[in-house]
PDB file of C-alpha atoms in Angstrom:
ATOM      1  CA  MET A   1      84.385 120.802 194.876  1.00 40.00           C
ATOM      2  CA  THR A   2      85.774 123.091 192.180  1.00 43.00           C
ATOM      3  CA  SER A   3      83.482 124.527 189.525  1.00 46.00           C
ATOM      4  CA  VAL A   4      83.464 123.167 185.972  1.00 42.00           C
ATOM      5  CA  PRO A   5      82.640 124.811 182.645  1.00 47.00           C
ATOM      6  CA  ALA A   6      79.026 124.924 181.453  1.00 47.00           C
ATOM      7  CA  ALA A   7      79.349 122.266 178.749  1.00 47.00           C
ATOM      8  CA  PRO A   8      80.710 119.570 181.095  1.00 74.00           C
ATOM      9  CA  VAL A   9      77.953 120.432 183.589  1.00 76.00           C
ATOM     10  CA  ALA A  10      75.335 119.697 180.928  1.00 81.00           C
ATOM     11  CA  ALA A  11      77.115 116.475 179.994  1.00 82.00           C
ATOM     12  CA  LEU A  12      77.352 115.461 183.660  1.00 85.00           C
ATOM     13  CA  THR A  13      73.626 115.978 184.036  1.00 85.00           C
ATOM     14  CA  THR A  14      72.971 113.742 181.041  1.00 86.00           C
ATOM     15  CA  LEU A  15      75.363 111.023 182.186  1.00 89.00           C
ATOM     16  CA  LEU A  16      73.879 110.956 185.700  1.00 89.00           C
ATOM     17  CA  GLN A  17      70.230 110.884 184.639  1.00 89.00           C
ATOM     18  CA  ASP A  18      69.913 107.092 184.544  1.00 93.00           C
ATOM     19  CA  PHE A  19      72.827 105.630 186.490  1.00 96.00           C
ATOM     20  CA  SER A  20      72.806 102.095 187.857  1.00 97.00           C
ATOM     21  CA  LEU A  21      74.248 100.539 191.014  1.00 97.00           C
ATOM     22  CA  GLU A  22      75.550  97.183 192.154  1.00 95.00           C
ATOM     23  CA  MET A  23      74.947  95.251 195.377  1.00 95.00           C
ATOM     24  CA  THR A  24      75.671  91.841 196.839  1.00 92.00           C
ATOM     25  CA  GLY A  25      73.285  89.570 198.659  1.00 92.00           C
ATOM     26  CA  LYS A  26      74.661  90.906 201.933  1.00 91.00           C
ATOM     27  CA  ASP A  27      73.751  94.532 201.198  1.00 94.00           C
ATOM     28  CA  VAL A  28      70.012  94.398 201.915  1.00 95.00           C
ATOM     29  CA  ASP A  29      70.276  96.481 205.097  1.00 94.00           C
ATOM     30  CA  ASP A  30      72.525  98.983 203.331  1.00 94.00           C
ATOM     31  CA  LEU A  31      69.962  99.241 200.552  1.00 96.00           C
ATOM     32  CA  ALA A  32      67.205 100.014 203.035  1.00 94.00           C
ATOM     33  CA  ALA A  33      69.341 102.758 204.574  1.00 94.00           C
ATOM     34  CA  ALA A  34      70.000 104.258 201.134  1.00 94.00           C
ATOM     35  CA  ARG A  35      66.436 104.235 199.798  1.00 90.00           C
ATOM     36  CA  GLY A  36      65.910 107.922 200.467  1.00 92.00           C
ATOM     37  CA  VAL A  37      68.727 109.004 198.154  1.00 95.00           C
ATOM     38  CA  ILE A  38      68.328 106.537 195.254  1.00 96.00           C
ATOM     39  CA  PRO A  39      65.926 107.756 192.540  1.00 96.00           C
ATOM     40  CA  ALA A  40      62.886 105.544 191.959  1.00 96.00           C
ATOM     41  CA  GLY A  41      63.352 103.220 189.023  1.00 96.00           C
ATOM     42  CA  THR A  42      67.132 103.036 189.340  1.00 97.00           C
ATOM     43  CA  ARG A  43      68.549  99.749 188.081  1.00 98.00           C
ATOM     44  CA  VAL A  44      70.372  97.775 190.791  1.00 98.00           C
ATOM     45  CA  ASN A  45      72.480  94.797 189.766  1.00 97.00           C
ATOM     46  CA  VAL A  46      72.439  91.871 192.229  1.00 97.00           C
ATOM     47  CA  THR A  47      75.628  89.808 192.170  1.00 94.00           C
ATOM     48  CA  PHE A  48      76.023  86.038 191.677  1.00 91.00           C
ATOM     49  CA  LEU A  49      79.001  85.332 193.935  1.00 88.00           C
ATOM     50  CA  GLY A  50      80.348  81.949 194.877  1.00 85.00           C
ATOM     51  CA  ASN A  51      79.606  82.452 198.585  1.00 87.00           C
ATOM     52  CA  GLU A  52      75.934  83.334 197.932  1.00 89.00           C
ATOM     53  CA  ASP A  53      73.039  80.954 197.357  1.00 91.00           C
ATOM     54  CA  LEU A  54      69.720  81.280 195.547  1.00 93.00           C
ATOM     55  CA  ALA A  55      67.858  82.294 198.701  1.00 93.00           C
ATOM     56  CA  MET A  56      70.289  85.168 199.344  1.00 93.00           C
ATOM     57  CA  ARG A  57      70.127  86.362 195.737  1.00 95.00           C
ATOM     58  CA  LEU A  58      66.331  86.162 195.774  1.00 96.00           C
ATOM     59  CA  SER A  59      66.124  88.103 199.032  1.00 96.00           C
ATOM     60  CA  ALA A  60      68.305  90.864 197.624  1.00 96.00           C
ATOM     61  CA  ALA A  61      66.316  91.090 194.376  1.00 97.00           C
ATOM     62  CA  ARG A  62      63.080  91.243 196.374  1.00 97.00           C
ATOM     63  CA  ALA A  63      64.471  94.087 198.476  1.00 97.00           C
ATOM     64  CA  VAL A  64      65.425  96.028 195.354  1.00 97.00           C
ATOM     65  CA  LYS A  65      61.921  95.712 193.930  1.00 97.00           C
ATOM     66  CA  ALA A  66      60.271  96.538 197.259  1.00 96.00           C
ATOM     67  CA  THR A  67      62.330  99.736 197.415  1.00 96.00           C
ATOM     68  CA  GLY A  68      60.877 100.911 194.097  1.00 96.00           C
ATOM     69  CA  LEU A  69      63.994 100.085 192.126  1.00 97.00           C
ATOM     70  CA  VAL A  70      64.639  97.702 189.216  1.00 98.00           C
ATOM     71  CA  PRO A  71      66.430  94.460 190.115  1.00 98.00           C
ATOM     72  CA  VAL A  72      68.972  93.148 187.617  1.00 98.00           C
ATOM     73  CA  PRO A  73      70.064  89.694 188.825  1.00 97.00           C
ATOM     74  CA  HIS A  74      73.488  88.511 187.697  1.00 97.00           C
ATOM     75  CA  ILE A  75      73.977  85.158 186.004  1.00 97.00           C
ATOM     76  CA  SER A  76      77.523  83.842 186.303  1.00 96.00           C
ATOM     77  CA  ALA A  77      77.750  81.325 183.454  1.00 97.00           C
ATOM     78  CA  ARG A  78      80.675  79.258 184.699  1.00 96.00           C
ATOM     79  CA  ARG A  79      79.151  78.923 188.178  1.00 96.00           C
ATOM     80  CA  LEU A  80      76.083  77.145 186.795  1.00 97.00           C
ATOM     81  CA  THR A  81      76.309  73.399 187.291  1.00 96.00           C
ATOM     82  CA  SER A  82      73.521  72.503 184.853  1.00 97.00           C
ATOM     83  CA  ALA A  83      70.750  73.787 182.620  1.00 97.00           C
ATOM     84  CA  GLU A  84      68.406  72.842 185.452  1.00 97.00           C
ATOM     85  CA  MET A  85      70.228  75.204 187.820  1.00 97.00           C
ATOM     86  CA  LEU A  86      69.828  78.064 185.344  1.00 97.00           C
ATOM     87  CA  ALA A  87      66.149  77.213 184.824  1.00 97.00           C
ATOM     88  CA  GLU A  88      65.555  77.077 188.585  1.00 97.00           C
ATOM     89  CA  PHE A  89      67.208  80.464 189.054  1.00 97.00           C
ATOM     90  CA  LEU A  90      65.130  82.049 186.285  1.00 97.00           C
ATOM     91  CA  THR A  91      61.898  80.359 187.369  1.00 97.00           C
ATOM     92  CA  THR A  92      62.343  81.531 190.947  1.00 96.00           C
ATOM     93  CA  MET A  93      63.119  85.100 189.933  1.00 97.00           C
ATOM     94  CA  SER A  94      60.412  85.231 187.282  1.00 97.00           C
ATOM     95  CA  ALA A  95      57.704  83.997 189.686  1.00 96.00           C
ATOM     96  CA  GLU A  96      58.092  87.237 191.644  1.00 95.00           C
ATOM     97  CA  GLY A  97      58.597  89.559 188.703  1.00 96.00           C
ATOM     98  CA  LEU A  98      62.337  89.851 189.240  1.00 97.00           C
ATOM     99  CA  ALA A  99      63.660  88.509 185.934  1.00 95.00           C
ATOM    100  CA  ASP A 100      62.672  91.108 183.365  1.00 97.00           C
ATOM    101  CA  SER A 101      66.307  92.276 183.271  1.00 98.00           C
ATOM    102  CA  VAL A 102      69.451  90.219 183.909  1.00 98.00           C
ATOM    103  CA  PHE A 103      73.196  90.645 183.554  1.00 98.00           C
ATOM    104  CA  THR A 104      75.033  87.626 182.222  1.00 97.00           C
ATOM    105  CA  VAL A 105      78.795  87.219 182.399  1.00 96.00           C
ATOM    106  CA  GLY A 106      81.296  84.388 182.141  1.00 94.00           C
ATOM    107  CA  GLY A 107      82.301  84.638 185.796  1.00 90.00           C
ATOM    108  CA  ASP A 108      85.394  83.919 187.849  1.00 85.00           C
ATOM    109  CA  PRO A 109      85.881  80.116 187.762  1.00 87.00           C
ATOM    110  CA  ALA A 110      88.688  79.159 185.383  1.00 88.00           C
ATOM    111  CA  THR A 111      86.873  75.920 184.590  1.00 94.00           C
ATOM    112  CA  PRO A 112      83.091  75.909 184.039  1.00 95.00           C
ATOM    113  CA  HIS A 113      81.138  74.053 186.715  1.00 96.00           C
ATOM    114  CA  GLY A 114      78.646  72.915 184.090  1.00 97.00           C
ATOM    115  CA  PRO A 115      77.600  73.353 180.438  1.00 97.00           C
ATOM    116  CA  TYR A 116      77.988  77.137 180.198  1.00 97.00           C
ATOM    117  CA  GLY A 117      81.468  78.386 179.434  1.00 95.00           C
ATOM    118  CA  ASP A 118      80.548  81.986 178.756  1.00 96.00           C
ATOM    119  CA  ALA A 119      77.713  84.492 178.632  1.00 97.00           C
ATOM    120  CA  LEU A 120      77.065  83.750 174.960  1.00 98.00           C
ATOM    121  CA  SER A 121      76.178  80.140 175.749  1.00 98.00           C
ATOM    122  CA  VAL A 122      73.631  81.345 178.315  1.00 98.00           C
ATOM    123  CA  ILE A 123      72.074  83.725 175.793  1.00 98.00           C
ATOM    124  CA  ARG A 124      71.958  81.026 173.108  1.00 97.00           C
ATOM    125  CA  SER A 125      70.363  78.512 175.502  1.00 97.00           C
ATOM    126  CA  GLY A 126      66.956  80.091 174.886  1.00 96.00           C
ATOM    127  CA  LEU A 127      66.136  79.870 178.580  1.00 98.00           C
ATOM    128  CA  LEU A 128      66.258  83.608 179.170  1.00 98.00           C
ATOM    129  CA  GLU A 129      63.351  84.630 176.966  1.00 97.00           C
ATOM    130  CA  THR A 130      61.287  81.553 177.828  1.00 96.00           C
ATOM    131  CA  HIS A 131      61.403  82.686 181.479  1.00 97.00           C
ATOM    132  CA  GLY A 132      60.326  86.241 180.764  1.00 96.00           C
ATOM    133  CA  VAL A 133      63.688  87.992 180.411  1.00 98.00           C
ATOM    134  CA  ARG A 134      63.388  90.995 178.108  1.00 97.00           C
ATOM    135  CA  HIS A 135      66.608  92.915 178.740  1.00 98.00           C
ATOM    136  CA  VAL A 136      70.119  91.443 178.971  1.00 98.00           C
ATOM    137  CA  SER A 137      73.239  93.309 180.044  1.00 98.00           C
ATOM    138  CA  ILE A 138      76.609  91.980 178.900  1.00 98.00           C
ATOM    139  CA  ALA A 139      80.147  92.819 179.989  1.00 96.00           C
ATOM    140  CA  GLY A 140      82.705  95.068 178.338  1.00 96.00           C
ATOM    141  CA  TYR A 141      86.409  95.466 179.141  1.00 94.00           C
ATOM    142  CA  PRO A 142      87.933  98.793 178.031  1.00 93.00           C
ATOM    143  CA  GLU A 143      91.338  97.884 179.491  1.00 86.00           C
ATOM    144  CA  GLY A 144      91.150  94.236 178.540  1.00 85.00           C
ATOM    145  CA  HIS A 145      90.665  91.175 180.712  1.00 85.00           C
ATOM    146  CA  PRO A 146      93.530  89.668 182.732  1.00 80.00           C
ATOM    147  CA  ASP A 147      92.727  86.146 181.492  1.00 80.00           C
ATOM    148  CA  ILE A 148      91.177  86.715 178.054  1.00 85.00           C
ATOM    149  CA  PRO A 149      93.129  88.108 175.073  1.00 87.00           C
ATOM    150  CA  ALA A 150      91.756  90.988 173.006  1.00 88.00           C
ATOM    151  CA  GLU A 151      91.433  88.771 169.923  1.00 91.00           C
ATOM    152  CA  VAL A 152      88.873  86.750 171.895  1.00 92.00           C
ATOM    153  CA  LEU A 153      87.114  89.631 173.645  1.00 93.00           C
ATOM    154  CA  TRP A 154      86.220  91.584 170.505  1.00 95.00           C
ATOM    155  CA  PRO A 155      84.440  88.801 168.591  1.00 96.00           C
ATOM    156  CA  ALA A 156      82.780  87.674 171.827  1.00 96.00           C
ATOM    157  CA  LEU A 157      81.258  91.125 172.291  1.00 97.00           C
ATOM    158  CA  SER A 158      80.035  91.247 168.695  1.00 97.00           C
ATOM    159  CA  ASP A 159      78.625  87.721 168.929  1.00 97.00           C
ATOM    160  CA  LYS A 160      76.712  88.479 172.142  1.00 98.00           C
ATOM    161  CA  TYR A 161      75.259  91.643 170.637  1.00 98.00           C
ATOM    162  CA  ALA A 162      74.206  89.734 167.507  1.00 97.00           C
ATOM    163  CA  ALA A 163      72.680  86.908 169.566  1.00 98.00           C
ATOM    164  CA  LEU A 164      70.559  89.370 171.532  1.00 98.00           C
ATOM    165  CA  GLN A 165      69.297  90.926 168.308  1.00 97.00           C
ATOM    166  CA  VAL A 166      68.412  87.543 166.818  1.00 96.00           C
ATOM    167  CA  ARG A 167      66.403  86.702 169.949  1.00 96.00           C
ATOM    168  CA  HIS A 168      64.752  90.135 170.030  1.00 96.00           C
ATOM    169  CA  LEU A 169      66.209  90.872 173.441  1.00 98.00           C
ATOM    170  CA  ALA A 170      67.037  94.453 174.393  1.00 97.00           C
ATOM    171  CA  GLY A 171      70.391  94.939 176.046  1.00 96.00           C
ATOM    172  CA  ASP A 172      73.254  97.133 177.098  1.00 98.00           C
ATOM    173  CA  ILE A 173      76.941  96.792 177.905  1.00 98.00           C
ATOM    174  CA  ILE A 174      78.286  97.327 181.418  1.00 98.00           C
ATOM    175  CA  THR A 175      82.026  97.928 181.530  1.00 96.00           C
ATOM    176  CA  GLN A 176      84.591  97.051 184.119  1.00 91.00           C
ATOM    177  CA  PHE A 177      85.536 100.023 186.272  1.00 87.00           C
ATOM    178  CA  GLY A 178      88.587 102.120 185.567  1.00 85.00           C
ATOM    179  CA  PHE A 179      90.434 105.231 186.702  1.00 84.00           C
ATOM    180  CA  ASP A 180      91.452 106.632 183.305  1.00 87.00           C
ATOM    181  CA  VAL A 181      88.859 108.104 180.932  1.00 92.00           C
ATOM    182  CA  ASP A 182      91.016 107.923 177.782  1.00 91.00           C
ATOM    183  CA  PRO A 183      91.084 104.131 177.255  1.00 92.00           C
ATOM    184  CA  VAL A 184      87.389 103.933 178.133  1.00 95.00           C
ATOM    185  CA  LEU A 185      86.309 106.436 175.488  1.00 96.00           C
ATOM    186  CA  ASP A 186      88.748 105.010 172.928  1.00 96.00           C
ATOM    187  CA  TRP A 187      87.244 101.566 173.537  1.00 97.00           C
ATOM    188  CA  ILE A 188      83.685 102.873 173.188  1.00 98.00           C
ATOM    189  CA  ALA A 189      84.589 104.499 169.858  1.00 97.00           C
ATOM    190  CA  ALA A 190      86.036 101.155 168.717  1.00 97.00           C
ATOM    191  CA  VAL A 191      82.855  99.372 169.812  1.00 98.00           C
ATOM    192  CA  ARG A 192      80.774 101.719 167.672  1.00 98.00           C
ATOM    193  CA  GLU A 193      83.107 101.245 164.703  1.00 97.00           C
ATOM    194  CA  ARG A 194      82.420  97.507 164.943  1.00 96.00           C
ATOM    195  CA  GLY A 195      78.699  98.100 164.533  1.00 96.00           C
ATOM    196  CA  VAL A 196      77.709  97.499 168.146  1.00 97.00           C
ATOM    197  CA  HIS A 197      75.229 100.219 169.049  1.00 96.00           C
ATOM    198  CA  ALA A 198      73.811  99.060 172.372  1.00 97.00           C
ATOM    199  CA  PRO A 199      73.828 101.614 175.209  1.00 97.00           C
ATOM    200  CA  ILE A 200      77.027 101.437 177.255  1.00 98.00           C
ATOM    201  CA  ARG A 201      77.154 101.883 181.013  1.00 98.00           C
ATOM    202  CA  ILE A 202      80.643 102.953 182.028  1.00 97.00           C
ATOM    203  CA  GLY A 203      81.822 101.280 185.220  1.00 95.00           C
ATOM    204  CA  VAL A 204      82.707 103.808 187.921  1.00 93.00           C
ATOM    205  CA  PRO A 205      84.056 102.913 191.376  1.00 90.00           C
ATOM    206  CA  GLY A 206      82.060 104.690 194.067  1.00 88.00           C
ATOM    207  CA  PRO A 207      83.910 106.406 196.923  1.00 86.00           C
ATOM    208  CA  ALA A 208      86.077 103.914 198.805  1.00 80.00           C
ATOM    209  CA  GLY A 209      89.338 103.473 200.623  1.00 75.00           C
ATOM    210  CA  ILE A 210      92.320 103.759 198.308  1.00 75.00           C
ATOM    211  CA  ARG A 211      93.761 100.442 199.501  1.00 75.00           C
ATOM    212  CA  ARG A 212      90.498  98.677 198.646  1.00 77.00           C
ATOM    213  CA  LEU A 213      90.354 100.325 195.223  1.00 75.00           C
ATOM    214  CA  MET A 214      93.898  99.203 194.505  1.00 73.00           C
ATOM    215  CA  ARG A 215      93.067  95.654 195.549  1.00 72.00           C
ATOM    216  CA  TYR A 216      90.089  95.434 193.200  1.00 68.00           C
ATOM    217  CA  ALA A 217      92.044  97.077 190.395  1.00 71.00           C
ATOM    218  CA  ALA A 218      94.820  94.486 190.698  1.00 68.00           C
ATOM    219  CA  ARG A 219      92.258  91.674 190.687  1.00 68.00           C
ATOM    220  CA  PHE A 220      90.545  92.862 187.512  1.00 62.00           C
ATOM    221  CA  GLY A 221      93.549  94.066 185.557  1.00 61.00           C
ATOM    222  CA  VAL A 222      92.710  97.772 185.775  1.00 67.00           C
ATOM    223  CA  GLY A 223      95.558 100.193 185.107  1.00 59.00           C
ATOM    224  CA  THR A 224      96.911 101.889 188.252  1.00 57.00           C
ATOM    225  CA  SER A 225     100.138 103.593 187.213  1.00 59.00           C
ATOM    226  CA  THR A 226     101.278 106.613 189.188  1.00 59.00           C
ATOM    227  CA  SER A 227     100.142 108.981 186.426  1.00 62.00           C
ATOM    228  CA  ILE A 228      96.689 107.388 186.237  1.00 65.00           C
ATOM    229  CA  ALA A 229      96.300 107.467 190.008  1.00 67.00           C
ATOM    230  CA  LYS A 230      97.244 111.143 190.051  1.00 68.00           C
ATOM    231  CA  LYS A 231      94.599 111.914 187.419  1.00 67.00           C
ATOM    232  CA  TYR A 232      92.018 110.158 189.579  1.00 66.00           C
ATOM    233  CA  GLY A 233      93.071 112.118 192.636  1.00 65.00           C
ATOM    234  CA  PHE A 234      95.088 109.807 194.846  1.00 66.00           C
ATOM    235  CA  SER A 235      98.608 108.564 195.354  1.00 59.00           C
ATOM    236  CA  ILE A 236      99.500 104.890 195.160  1.00 56.00           C
ATOM    237  CA  THR A 237     102.260 105.593 197.690  1.00 56.00           C
ATOM    238  CA  ASN A 238      99.696 106.739 200.277  1.00 60.00           C
ATOM    239  CA  LEU A 239      96.902 104.207 200.598  1.00 58.00           C
ATOM    240  CA  MET A 240      95.353 105.387 203.868  1.00 58.00           C
ATOM    241  CA  GLY A 241      92.839 107.867 202.469  1.00 63.00           C
ATOM    242  CA  THR A 242      89.632 107.570 200.472  1.00 68.00           C
ATOM    243  CA  ALA A 243      88.855 108.640 196.928  1.00 66.00           C
ATOM    244  CA  GLY A 244      85.720 109.461 194.992  1.00 74.00           C
ATOM    245  CA  PRO A 245      85.197 109.486 191.211  1.00 88.00           C
ATOM    246  CA  ASP A 246      84.605 113.227 190.811  1.00 90.00           C
ATOM    247  CA  ARG A 247      87.732 113.799 188.681  1.00 89.00           C
ATOM    248  CA  PHE A 248      86.913 110.804 186.504  1.00 90.00           C
ATOM    249  CA  LEU A 249      83.346 112.002 185.945  1.00 93.00           C
ATOM    250  CA  ARG A 250      84.402 115.552 185.093  1.00 91.00           C
ATOM    251  CA  ALA A 251      86.982 114.284 182.602  1.00 91.00           C
ATOM    252  CA  LEU A 252      84.381 111.967 181.113  1.00 94.00           C
ATOM    253  CA  ALA A 253      81.859 114.787 180.760  1.00 93.00           C
ATOM    254  CA  THR A 254      84.482 116.917 179.006  1.00 92.00           C
ATOM    255  CA  ASP A 255      85.579 114.299 176.457  1.00 92.00           C
ATOM    256  CA  TYR A 256      82.325 112.394 175.834  1.00 93.00           C
ATOM    257  CA  HIS A 257      80.815 113.140 172.417  1.00 92.00           C
ATOM    258  CA  PRO A 258      77.432 111.500 171.686  1.00 92.00           C
ATOM    259  CA  GLN A 259      77.982 111.579 167.927  1.00 93.00           C
ATOM    260  CA  VAL A 260      81.093 109.415 168.391  1.00 94.00           C
ATOM    261  CA  HIS A 261      80.328 107.411 171.523  1.00 96.00           C
ATOM    262  CA  GLY A 262      76.567 106.955 171.192  1.00 95.00           C
ATOM    263  CA  GLU A 263      74.343 106.423 174.217  1.00 95.00           C
ATOM    264  CA  VAL A 264      76.459 106.308 177.378  1.00 96.00           C
ATOM    265  CA  LYS A 265      75.391 106.038 181.027  1.00 96.00           C
ATOM    266  CA  LEU A 266      77.091 105.210 184.337  1.00 97.00           C
ATOM    267  CA  HIS A 267      77.237 102.075 186.457  1.00 97.00           C
ATOM    268  CA  PHE A 268      78.596 102.489 189.991  1.00 96.00           C
ATOM    269  CA  TYR A 269      80.476  99.683 191.723  1.00 93.00           C
ATOM    270  CA  THR A 270      79.841 100.083 195.436  1.00 92.00           C
ATOM    271  CA  PHE A 271      83.184  98.999 196.852  1.00 85.00           C
ATOM    272  CA  GLY A 272      82.849 101.505 199.684  1.00 75.00           C
ATOM    273  CA  GLY A 273      79.258 100.538 200.488  1.00 90.00           C
ATOM    274  CA  LEU A 274      75.920 100.971 198.738  1.00 94.00           C
ATOM    275  CA  ARG A 275      74.644 103.683 201.052  1.00 94.00           C
ATOM    276  CA  ALA A 276      77.881 105.681 200.879  1.00 93.00           C
ATOM    277  CA  THR A 277      77.917 105.474 197.085  1.00 94.00           C
ATOM    278  CA  ALA A 278      74.262 106.496 196.739  1.00 95.00           C
ATOM    279  CA  GLN A 279      74.771 109.445 199.078  1.00 95.00           C
ATOM    280  CA  TRP A 280      77.913 110.516 197.206  1.00 93.00           C
ATOM    281  CA  ILE A 281      76.022 110.490 193.899  1.00 94.00           C
ATOM    282  CA  ALA A 282      73.150 112.524 195.379  1.00 94.00           C
ATOM    283  CA  ASP A 283      75.567 115.102 196.787  1.00 93.00           C
ATOM    284  CA  PHE A 284      77.579 115.259 193.568  1.00 92.00           C
ATOM    285  CA  ARG A 285      74.449 115.841 191.477  1.00 89.00           C
ATOM    286  CA  LYS A 286      73.393 118.714 193.741  1.00 85.00           C
ATOM    287  CA  THR A 287      76.736 120.497 193.505  1.00 82.00           C
ATOM    288  CA  ASN A 288      77.277 119.977 189.770  1.00 73.00           C
TER     289      ASN A 288
END
């Protein structure tokens, strides 16, 4: 890796001090293999996918806690079939001390499976705090959402932030991943201008195959023009290699200004595997 100026090195150190990770219910073995390189107390988000059930999500959250990390179970609002399903999920997690922190998001289904059409409706239900939740992460979309217009996204973000404050719930914002630092930092500045001052965790794709990264980017509406891909360090005409986020992180460290962007941290999406991502982060921290 090439050297970077002193100021970005200091900023990189700050940004990497309290990063978070993401895992699915199928990643328990990968988590065990990675425990030696993940700092104690690291927050690990546990997904709420359509092909996972409560037992799988519970097993993953248990494994996170047993490893000395902080489980952050996801709640996919539109996948919930009833208030009873949400209560059962929270009761089960809370009984084992796994529900102090959650991440709530609208989710993939175009039509809600039950009474919750978005994350705001879950927050306003009152069920989170009554089941011991104290910290709620919400989603942010620096490059927009493929199915939700900006004129809906902005008030939704402000409303969720306000609802958390009213309910005395701490929280942060976890963004979708991206390859280009500029729209991310511009979006964060706009968030602050709107009076939303929660910490923001910038979504970063861990090292993965370029073809896989392109597939996820297309799914989530992330920009992948030739110029953006070149800035990130790969070519969209050659999809056989792998890419890590080192260029993205260095650019972020150079252009991040706390007085403008507020408290910013990193959230790694483990498309290339939890263990591989954790090891990459450990190696990157040592060399930077």
